[in-house]
Coordinates of C-alpha atoms in Angstrom, one line a residue:
S1 CA 77.3 99.9 221.7
I2 CA 78.3 96.0 222.2
L3 CA 79.9 95.1 225.5
S4 CA 80.7 91.6 224.3
M5 CA 80.3 89.8 221.2
D6 CA 79.3 86.8 223.2
S7 CA 76.1 88.6 224.8
Q8 CA 72.8 87.2 223.4
S9 CA 71.8 90.8 222.1
E10 CA 70.8 91.1 218.4
E11 CA 73.7 93.4 217.7
A12 CA 76.2 91.4 219.2
M13 CA 74.8 88.3 217.4
Q14 CA 75.0 90.2 214.0
C15 CA 78.4 91.4 214.7
K16 CA 79.7 88.1 215.6
R17 CA 78.1 86.9 212.3
F18 CA 80.0 89.3 210.0
Y19 CA 83.1 90.0 211.9
D20 CA 85.4 87.4 210.4
V21 CA 84.0 87.4 207.0
I22 CA 84.7 91.2 206.8
R23 CA 88.1 91.1 208.4
Q24 CA 89.2 88.7 206.0
N25 CA 87.6 90.2 203.0
L26 CA 89.2 93.6 204.0
L27 CA 92.7 91.9 204.5
R28 CA 92.4 90.2 201.1
R29 CA 91.2 93.3 199.4
H30 CA 94.6 95.2 199.4
E31 CA 98.4 94.2 199.9
W32 CA 98.7 95.5 203.3
S33 CA 102.2 95.7 204.8
F34 CA 101.2 94.7 208.4
A35 CA 99.5 91.5 207.2
K36 CA 102.4 90.2 204.7
R37 CA 104.4 86.9 205.0
M38 CA 106.9 85.2 203.2
K39 CA 107.6 81.5 203.8
A40 CA 109.4 78.7 202.2
L41 CA 106.8 76.3 200.5
T42 CA 106.7 72.7 201.3
L43 CA 107.0 70.2 198.3
T44 CA 104.3 67.7 198.2
D45 CA 104.2 64.3 196.1
H46 CA 101.2 65.4 194.0
N47 CA 101.6 65.4 190.4
I48 CA 99.7 68.2 188.5
P49 CA 100.0 67.9 184.8
G50 CA 101.8 70.9 183.3
W51 CA 103.5 72.0 186.3
Q52 CA 106.8 70.8 187.8
F53 CA 106.2 71.4 191.3
A54 CA 103.2 71.0 193.6
Y55 CA 103.5 72.9 197.0
A56 CA 101.3 72.6 200.3
Y57 CA 99.1 75.7 200.6
Q58 CA 99.7 78.0 203.6
E59 CA 96.9 77.3 206.1
D60 CA 97.0 80.9 207.2
C61 CA 96.9 82.3 203.7
L62 CA 94.2 84.7 202.6
F63 CA 95.7 85.7 199.4
V64 CA 98.6 84.6 197.3
R65 CA 100.6 87.8 196.2
M66 CA 103.7 86.4 194.6
I67 CA 106.1 83.3 194.2
L68 CA 109.9 83.9 194.3
N69 CA 112.9 81.6 194.1
E70 CA 115.3 81.1 196.7
A71 CA 117.4 84.1 195.6
G72 CA 114.3 86.3 195.8
V73 CA 113.6 86.9 192.2
K74 CA 110.0 87.7 191.5
S75 CA 109.7 87.4 187.9
F76 CA 110.8 84.3 185.8
K77 CA 111.3 84.5 181.9
D78 CA 109.3 82.2 179.8
Q79 CA 106.7 81.5 182.7
L80 CA 103.7 83.7 181.9
D81 CA 101.6 81.3 183.7
Y82 CA 104.0 80.9 186.8
Y83 CA 101.4 79.6 189.5
D84 CA 98.1 78.3 190.3
I85 CA 96.0 76.9 192.9
Y86 CA 94.4 73.4 192.8
S87 CA 92.1 71.7 195.3
I88 CA 93.3 68.2 195.6
S89 CA 90.6 67.2 198.0
E90 CA 87.8 68.6 200.3
S91 CA 90.5 69.7 202.8
E92 CA 93.6 70.1 200.8
R93 CA 94.8 72.7 198.3
V94 CA 98.2 73.0 196.6
L95 CA 99.8 75.7 194.8
V96 CA 101.5 74.7 191.8
C97 CA 104.4 76.4 189.7
N98 CA 107.5 75.6 187.9
V99 CA 109.8 77.3 190.5
E100 CA 112.3 74.8 192.3
K101 CA 112.7 75.7 196.2
A102 CA 109.8 78.4 196.0
Y103 CA 108.8 81.1 198.6
L104 CA 105.3 82.6 198.9
E105 CA 104.6 86.1 199.8
Y106 CA 101.2 86.4 200.9
T107 CA 98.6 87.9 202.9
Y108 CA 98.1 85.9 206.1
D109 CA 94.9 85.8 208.3
L110 CA 95.7 88.2 210.7
V111 CA 93.4 88.0 213.8
D112 CA 95.1 90.1 216.3
V113 CA 93.3 93.6 216.1
K114 CA 96.4 95.1 218.1
M115 CA 98.5 94.5 215.0
F116 CA 96.2 96.6 212.9
P117 CA 97.3 100.2 212.1
P118 CA 94.7 103.1 213.2
D119 CA 93.5 103.7 209.5
F120 CA 92.8 99.9 208.8
V121 CA 90.7 99.8 212.0
K122 CA 88.7 102.9 210.9
L123 CA 88.2 101.1 207.4
F124 CA 87.1 97.8 209.4
Y125 CA 84.7 99.9 211.6
H126 CA 83.0 101.5 208.5
A127 CA 82.9 98.3 206.7
L128 CA 81.2 96.4 209.5
A129 CA 78.8 99.4 210.1
A130 CA 77.7 99.3 206.6
E131 CA 77.0 95.6 206.6
L132 CA 75.3 95.9 210.1
A133 CA 73.1 98.8 209.2
M134 CA 70.2 96.8 207.4
P135 CA 69.9 93.9 209.7
L136 CA 69.9 96.3 212.8
S137 CA 68.2 99.4 211.8
A138 CA 66.6 98.8 208.3
N139 CA 67.8 102.3 207.6
E140 CA 69.4 102.7 204.1
G141 CA 70.8 106.1 204.9
Y142 CA 72.9 104.5 207.7
Q143 CA 74.3 101.9 205.3
S144 CA 74.8 104.5 202.4
T145 CA 76.6 106.9 204.8
N146 CA 78.7 104.1 206.2
Y147 CA 79.6 102.7 203.0
S148 CA 80.8 106.1 201.7
L149 CA 82.8 106.3 204.8
Y150 CA 84.2 103.0 204.2
Q151 CA 85.2 103.8 200.6
K152 CA 87.0 106.8 201.8
A153 CA 88.7 105.1 204.4
L154 CA 89.8 102.4 202.1
E155 CA 91.4 104.9 200.1
E156 CA 93.1 106.6 202.6
A157 CA 94.3 103.4 204.4
A158 CA 95.6 102.1 201.1
I159 CA 97.5 105.4 200.5
E160 CA 99.1 105.2 203.9
N161 CA 100.0 101.6 203.3
H162 CA 101.8 102.6 200.3
N163 CA 103.5 105.6 201.8
E164 CA 104.9 103.1 204.5
R165 CA 106.7 100.9 201.7
K166 CA 110.0 101.8 199.7
E167 CA 109.5 100.0 196.4
E168 CA 112.4 99.4 193.8
A169 CA 111.9 101.6 190.9
S170 CA 110.6 99.6 188.0
F171 CA 112.4 101.7 185.3
T172 CA 116.0 102.7 185.2
S173 CA 117.1 105.1 182.5
Q174 CA 120.1 104.5 180.3
I175 CA 121.8 107.3 181.3
L176 CA 121.8 106.5 184.8
K177 CA 122.7 102.9 184.1
A178 CA 125.9 104.1 182.1
R179 CA 126.8 106.6 184.9
N180 CA 126.7 104.1 187.6
E181 CA 128.4 101.3 185.6
G182 CA 131.6 103.5 185.8
D183 CA 131.6 103.3 189.7

């Protein structure tokens, strides 16, 4: 048990060392609905050959999920490579695409653990335990057990996350289309 991550115990120091890295890695790993944001992108004056627009990269972005136009259209004809990310300097990145007035759907760097659903907390717990097992106990059995529990928790959390969303059908039969056009 760790009473405070600011204590000088070896457990607290190791936990503090891995905590943010594991949290961010888990958030990036899956399209979690609780860590999803959408924002209008801010156009920059950078010119990147081959791209029409260069937008400022969102500071709180951990993983770009999708670019949309202002009408919310997710796919763009004849734009197979519809975005990329470039480092302009040591401290600045841009997201480039051929979409005017683009919006970004992304996973943001969610820090407030009160926003995490219980299944993600369980996942985070086992991922952290698997990472800390060797430095704190040098017991491969603890690490292996927690890694197995982590994999199971990842699968369960991903299923629960998916069940919480309602997605548009990607296929509509011609029969249903014809029937609905008459309404």
